[in-house]
XYZ file of C-alpha atoms in Angstrom:
370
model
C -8.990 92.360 96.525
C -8.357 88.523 96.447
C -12.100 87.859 97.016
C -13.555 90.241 94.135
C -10.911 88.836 91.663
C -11.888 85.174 92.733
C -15.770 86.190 92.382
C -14.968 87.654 88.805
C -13.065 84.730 87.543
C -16.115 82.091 88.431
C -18.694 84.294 87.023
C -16.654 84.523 83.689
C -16.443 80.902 83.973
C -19.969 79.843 84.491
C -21.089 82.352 81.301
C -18.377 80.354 78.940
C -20.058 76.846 80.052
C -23.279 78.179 78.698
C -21.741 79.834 75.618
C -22.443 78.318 72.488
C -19.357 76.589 71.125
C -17.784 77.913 67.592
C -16.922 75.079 65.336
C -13.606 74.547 64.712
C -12.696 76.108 68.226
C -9.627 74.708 69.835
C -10.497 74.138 73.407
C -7.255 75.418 75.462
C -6.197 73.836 78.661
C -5.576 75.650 81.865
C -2.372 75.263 84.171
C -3.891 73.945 87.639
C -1.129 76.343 89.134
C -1.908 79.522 87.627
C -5.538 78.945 86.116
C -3.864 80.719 83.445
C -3.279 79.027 79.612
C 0.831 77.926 78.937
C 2.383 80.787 76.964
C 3.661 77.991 74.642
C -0.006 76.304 73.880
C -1.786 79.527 73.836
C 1.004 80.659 71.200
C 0.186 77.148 69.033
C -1.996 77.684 66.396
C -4.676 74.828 66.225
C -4.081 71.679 64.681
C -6.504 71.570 61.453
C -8.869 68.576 61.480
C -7.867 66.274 58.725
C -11.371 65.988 56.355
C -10.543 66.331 52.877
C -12.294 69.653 51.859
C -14.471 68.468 49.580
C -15.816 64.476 48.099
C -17.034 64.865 44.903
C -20.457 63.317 44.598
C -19.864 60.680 41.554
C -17.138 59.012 43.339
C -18.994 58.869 46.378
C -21.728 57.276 44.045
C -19.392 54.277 43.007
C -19.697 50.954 43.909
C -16.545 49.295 44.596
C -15.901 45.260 44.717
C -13.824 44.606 47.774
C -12.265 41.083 47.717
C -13.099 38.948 50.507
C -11.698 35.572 51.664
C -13.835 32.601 50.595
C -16.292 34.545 50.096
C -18.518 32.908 46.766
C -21.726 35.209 45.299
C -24.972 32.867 44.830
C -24.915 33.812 41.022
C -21.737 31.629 41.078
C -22.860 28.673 43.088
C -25.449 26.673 43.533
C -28.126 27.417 45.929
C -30.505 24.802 47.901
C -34.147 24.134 47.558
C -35.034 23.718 44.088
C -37.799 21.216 44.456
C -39.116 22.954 47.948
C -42.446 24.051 46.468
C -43.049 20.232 45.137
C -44.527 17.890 48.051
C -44.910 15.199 45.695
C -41.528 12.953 44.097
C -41.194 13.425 40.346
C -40.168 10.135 39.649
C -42.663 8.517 41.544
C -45.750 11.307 41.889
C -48.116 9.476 44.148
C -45.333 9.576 46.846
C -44.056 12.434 49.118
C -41.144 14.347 48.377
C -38.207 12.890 50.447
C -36.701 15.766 52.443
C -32.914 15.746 51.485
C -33.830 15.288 47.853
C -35.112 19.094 47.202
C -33.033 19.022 43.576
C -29.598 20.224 44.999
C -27.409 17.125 43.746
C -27.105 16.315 39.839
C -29.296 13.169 38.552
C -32.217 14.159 41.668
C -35.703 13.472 40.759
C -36.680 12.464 44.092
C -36.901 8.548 43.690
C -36.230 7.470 47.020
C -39.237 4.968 47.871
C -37.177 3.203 50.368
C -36.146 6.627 52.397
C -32.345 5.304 52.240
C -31.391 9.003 51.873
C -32.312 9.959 54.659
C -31.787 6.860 56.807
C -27.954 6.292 55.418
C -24.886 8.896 54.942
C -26.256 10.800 51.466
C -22.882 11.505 50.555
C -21.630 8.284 50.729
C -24.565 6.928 48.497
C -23.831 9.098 45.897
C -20.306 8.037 45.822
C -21.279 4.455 45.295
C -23.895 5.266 43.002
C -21.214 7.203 40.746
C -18.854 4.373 40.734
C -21.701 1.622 40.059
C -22.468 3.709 36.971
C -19.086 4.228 35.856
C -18.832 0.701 35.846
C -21.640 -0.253 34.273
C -20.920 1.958 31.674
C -17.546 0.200 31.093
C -19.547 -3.458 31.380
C -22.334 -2.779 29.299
C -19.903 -2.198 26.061
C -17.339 -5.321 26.995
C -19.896 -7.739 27.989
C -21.116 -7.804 24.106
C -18.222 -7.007 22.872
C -16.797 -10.306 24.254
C -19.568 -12.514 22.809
C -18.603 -11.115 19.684
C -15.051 -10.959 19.689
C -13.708 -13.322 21.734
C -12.651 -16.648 21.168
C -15.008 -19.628 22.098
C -12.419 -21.448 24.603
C -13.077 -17.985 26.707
C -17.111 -18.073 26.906
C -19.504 -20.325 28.456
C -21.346 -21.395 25.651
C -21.177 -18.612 23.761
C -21.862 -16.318 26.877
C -19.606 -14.461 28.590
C -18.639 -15.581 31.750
C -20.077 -14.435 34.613
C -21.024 -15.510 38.394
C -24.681 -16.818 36.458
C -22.820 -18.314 33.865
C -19.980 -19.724 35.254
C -16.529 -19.110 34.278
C -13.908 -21.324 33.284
C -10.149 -21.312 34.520
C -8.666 -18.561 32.540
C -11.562 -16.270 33.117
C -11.741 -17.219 36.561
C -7.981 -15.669 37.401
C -8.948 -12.612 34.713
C -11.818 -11.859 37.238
C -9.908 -12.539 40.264
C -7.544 -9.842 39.172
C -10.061 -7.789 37.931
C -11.927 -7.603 41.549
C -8.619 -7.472 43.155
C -7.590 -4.291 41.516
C -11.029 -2.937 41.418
C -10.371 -3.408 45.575
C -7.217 -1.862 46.190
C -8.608 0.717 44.079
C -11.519 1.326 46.598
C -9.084 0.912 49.696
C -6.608 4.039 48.742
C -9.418 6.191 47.136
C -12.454 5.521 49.719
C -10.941 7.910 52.511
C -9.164 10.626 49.734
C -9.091 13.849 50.032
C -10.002 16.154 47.111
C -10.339 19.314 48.389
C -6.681 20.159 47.379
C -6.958 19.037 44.105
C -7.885 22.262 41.184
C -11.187 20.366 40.252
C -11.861 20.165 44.486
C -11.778 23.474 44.934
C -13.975 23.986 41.544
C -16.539 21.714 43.502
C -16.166 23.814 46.833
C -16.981 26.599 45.278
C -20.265 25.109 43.594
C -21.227 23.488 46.498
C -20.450 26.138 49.029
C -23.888 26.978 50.076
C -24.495 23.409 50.283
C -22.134 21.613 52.226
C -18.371 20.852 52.495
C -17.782 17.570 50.941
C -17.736 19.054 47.370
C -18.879 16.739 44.851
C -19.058 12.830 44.972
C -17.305 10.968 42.177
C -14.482 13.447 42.234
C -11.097 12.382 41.506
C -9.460 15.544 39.559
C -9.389 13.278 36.136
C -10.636 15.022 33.070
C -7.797 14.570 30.995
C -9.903 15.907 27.506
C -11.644 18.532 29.290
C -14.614 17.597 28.634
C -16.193 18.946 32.130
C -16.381 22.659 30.605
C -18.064 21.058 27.446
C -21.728 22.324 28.597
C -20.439 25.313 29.929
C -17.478 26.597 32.351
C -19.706 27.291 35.398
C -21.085 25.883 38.086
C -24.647 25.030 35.582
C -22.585 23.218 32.872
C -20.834 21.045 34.892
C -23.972 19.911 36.799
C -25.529 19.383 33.771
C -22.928 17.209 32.874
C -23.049 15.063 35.781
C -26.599 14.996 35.451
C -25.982 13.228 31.966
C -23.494 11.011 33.135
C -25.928 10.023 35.981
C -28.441 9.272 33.518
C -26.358 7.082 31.411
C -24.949 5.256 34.476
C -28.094 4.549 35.476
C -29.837 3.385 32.360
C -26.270 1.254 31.888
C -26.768 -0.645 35.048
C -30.418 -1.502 34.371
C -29.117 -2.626 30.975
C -25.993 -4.655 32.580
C -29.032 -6.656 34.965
C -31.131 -7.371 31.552
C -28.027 -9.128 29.960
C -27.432 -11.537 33.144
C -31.111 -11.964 34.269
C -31.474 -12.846 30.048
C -28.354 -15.157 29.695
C -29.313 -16.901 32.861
C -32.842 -17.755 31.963
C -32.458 -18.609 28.754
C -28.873 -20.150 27.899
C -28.178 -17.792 24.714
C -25.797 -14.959 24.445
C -27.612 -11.358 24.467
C -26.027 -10.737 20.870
C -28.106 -13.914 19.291
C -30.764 -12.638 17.246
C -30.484 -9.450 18.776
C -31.231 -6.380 16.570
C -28.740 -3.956 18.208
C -25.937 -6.406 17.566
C -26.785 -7.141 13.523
C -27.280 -5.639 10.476
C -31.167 -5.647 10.000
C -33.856 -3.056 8.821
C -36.042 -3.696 12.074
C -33.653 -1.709 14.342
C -33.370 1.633 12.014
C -37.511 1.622 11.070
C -37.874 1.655 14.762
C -35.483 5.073 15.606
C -37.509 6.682 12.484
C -40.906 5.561 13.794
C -40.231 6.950 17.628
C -38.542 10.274 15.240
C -41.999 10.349 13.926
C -44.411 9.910 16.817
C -42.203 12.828 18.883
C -42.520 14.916 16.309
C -46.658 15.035 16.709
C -47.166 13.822 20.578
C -45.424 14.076 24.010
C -45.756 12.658 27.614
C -46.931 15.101 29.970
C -44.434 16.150 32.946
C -44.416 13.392 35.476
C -44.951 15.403 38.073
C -48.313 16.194 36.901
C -51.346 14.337 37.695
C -52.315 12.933 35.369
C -49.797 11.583 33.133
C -51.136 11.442 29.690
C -50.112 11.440 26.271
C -50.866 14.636 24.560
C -49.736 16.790 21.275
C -46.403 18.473 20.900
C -46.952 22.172 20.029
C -47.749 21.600 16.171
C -48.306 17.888 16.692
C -52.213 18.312 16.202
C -51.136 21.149 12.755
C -48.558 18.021 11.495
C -50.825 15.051 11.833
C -53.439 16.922 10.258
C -51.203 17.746 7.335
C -49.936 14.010 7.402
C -53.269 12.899 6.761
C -54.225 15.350 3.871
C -50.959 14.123 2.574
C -51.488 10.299 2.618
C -55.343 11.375 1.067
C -53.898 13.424 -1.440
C -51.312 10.579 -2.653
C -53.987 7.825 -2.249
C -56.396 9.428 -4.064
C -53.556 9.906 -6.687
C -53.080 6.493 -6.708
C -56.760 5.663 -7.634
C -57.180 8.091 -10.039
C -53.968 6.944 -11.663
C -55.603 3.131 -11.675
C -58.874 4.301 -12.894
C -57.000 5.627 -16.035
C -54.685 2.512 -16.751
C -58.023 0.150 -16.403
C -59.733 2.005 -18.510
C -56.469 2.017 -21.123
C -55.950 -1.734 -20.608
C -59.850 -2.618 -20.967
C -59.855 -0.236 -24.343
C -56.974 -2.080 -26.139
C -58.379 -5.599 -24.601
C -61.337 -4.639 -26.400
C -59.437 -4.076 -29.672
C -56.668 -6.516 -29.690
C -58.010 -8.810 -27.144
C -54.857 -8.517 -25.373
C -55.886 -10.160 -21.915
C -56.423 -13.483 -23.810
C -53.831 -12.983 -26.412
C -51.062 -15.352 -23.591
C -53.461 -18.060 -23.408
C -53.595 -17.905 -27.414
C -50.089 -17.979 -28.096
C -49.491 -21.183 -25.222
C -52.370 -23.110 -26.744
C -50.426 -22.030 -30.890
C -47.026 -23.255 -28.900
C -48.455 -27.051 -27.440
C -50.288 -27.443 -30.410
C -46.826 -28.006 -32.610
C -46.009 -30.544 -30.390
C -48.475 -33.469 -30.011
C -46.616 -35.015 -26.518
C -47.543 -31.581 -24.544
């Protein structure tokens, strides 16, 4: 009896393993003891799986923004490799491309002839570029400024002083103070950190898929807030660096041309210069280089070769300037013509071209001494 019931309770077994399983079937577990199910488990109904019952299609459809830690999108930053497809520098075309200039950094056009940025810590090279621009800037408005302005006992000659022009007592200790500040300046700001600062963290941001370091020249001073002039994003304000760059740049070139010219030639840069005196020279110059831009253009330097060629409407406007100097020239003839032919018609009547020479030979003949 034992032995059938055994035999019976494997062959329902083996026929369940091969059952197909119901979804949503709870699977019930057997006492080891009795091979029998718990009277309390088999009485528990089965726990209901918790799915919602039904997602409705739109909101699956949705896309949601999840915040993320540090996390910056590449609309809002800016991204490396502008220049990659160039091989050849835009500043200086007939030379390669140097590698870490690819148009990342504000004021890059790739004039590196030397290779120093690649040879020399980049960031730190900007940094010092920045500050030899900012004060540049600063010298290239005082240095004139002082020629004009200051009194004689304070100048070399009418120059100002300088390590090529010497410098008397007084100026001597101004400059000594001068450097000295500039110094300690350098000594607590070389090593800062501006990551902390708001405007460091602006930088971070921008720079993100660049490096760490930010942006060089940073010290979290823009008390007009002027940075967001161009634009609050990460485009405006390297546009305005790029502008400030430019300026620096052009102000130290301009800085060199007033020593190198004082030096050589003993006179102060404001003698007989037209920037520094009312004249008409100065003024017909801006409205001749107005002119010429309006009808030609320099090619891109980056294009071989660089030529001069016509703006958009340049060739339309020169042709119209043209007809227009014609048209008033051949005004101005015709107008001649007429008042020749006037003047020659009352000559003939009243003799008028010889009527001066009459009336000074009627005058010295009253008076027999002239």
């Amino acid at each position: 009896m034992k032995l059938s019931a055994a035999l019976l309770l494997a062959a329902a077994t083996g026929a369940s393993a091969f059952a197909p399983s119901r979804p949503g079937a709870a699977v019930k577990s057997l006492s080891a003891a009795t091979l029998e199910a718990p009277a309390a488990e088999a009485a528990a109904p089965a726990p209901a799986a918790d799915v919602p019952a039904s997602t409705p299609a739109a909101e699956m459809a949705v896309e949601k923004d999840w915040e993320v830690a540090d996390f910056v999108k590449d609309s809002d930053r800016i991204l490396p490799g502008r220049y990659n497809d160039l091989e050849k520098s835009i500043a200086v075309p007939f030379l390669d491309r140097p590698t870490a200039l690819d148009g990342t950094h504000a004021g890059d056009y790739g004039f590196d002839p030397l290779g120093l940025s690649e040879k020399m810590d980049f960031y730190g090279m900007q940094e010092s570029e920045v500050r030899h621009a900012r004060l540049a800037m600063l010298a290239v408005v005082g240095w004139p400024m002082s020629e004009l302005l200051a009194p004689q006992w304070m100048l070399q000659h009418g120059c100002a002083p300088s390590v090529l022009n010497g410098v008397n007592p007084v100026s001597f200790l101004a400059i000594a103070g001068l450097f000295g500040t500039a110094g300690f300046f350098e000594y607590k700001t070389s090593l800062r950190a501006s990551m902390n600062t708001p405007m460091g963290k602006m930088h971070a941001k921008d720079m993100s898929a660049i490096w760490k370091y930010g942006v060089a020249g940073d010290y979290n001073w823009d008390p007009l807030n002027l940075y967001s002039s161009c634009g609050d994003d990460f485009k405006g304000r390297k546009g305005l660096r790029d502008v400030e760059l430019s300026h620096g740049r052009v102000a130290m070139l301009g800085i060199t041309y007033f020593a190198l010219w004082e030096a050589l030639t003993g006179h102060p840069i404001v003698e007989n210069n037209m920037l520094f005196h009312p004249n008409a020279l100065f003024p017909l110059l801006v409205a001749g280089y107005a002119g010429w831009s309006q009808i030609y253009e320099i090619s891109p330097l980056d294009q071989y070769p660089i030529e001069v060629k016509y703006t958009n409407e340049g060739e339309m406007k020169l042709a119209r300037l043209k007809k227009g100097v014609q048209d008033i020239a051949d005004q101005v003839a015709e107008s001649t013509t007429k008042s020749k032919a006037t003047l020659d018609d009352l000559d003939a009547r009243f003799g008028i071209f010889e009527a001066p020479k009459k009336a000074g030979d009627a005058l010295r003949s009253t008076y027999k001494y002239w």
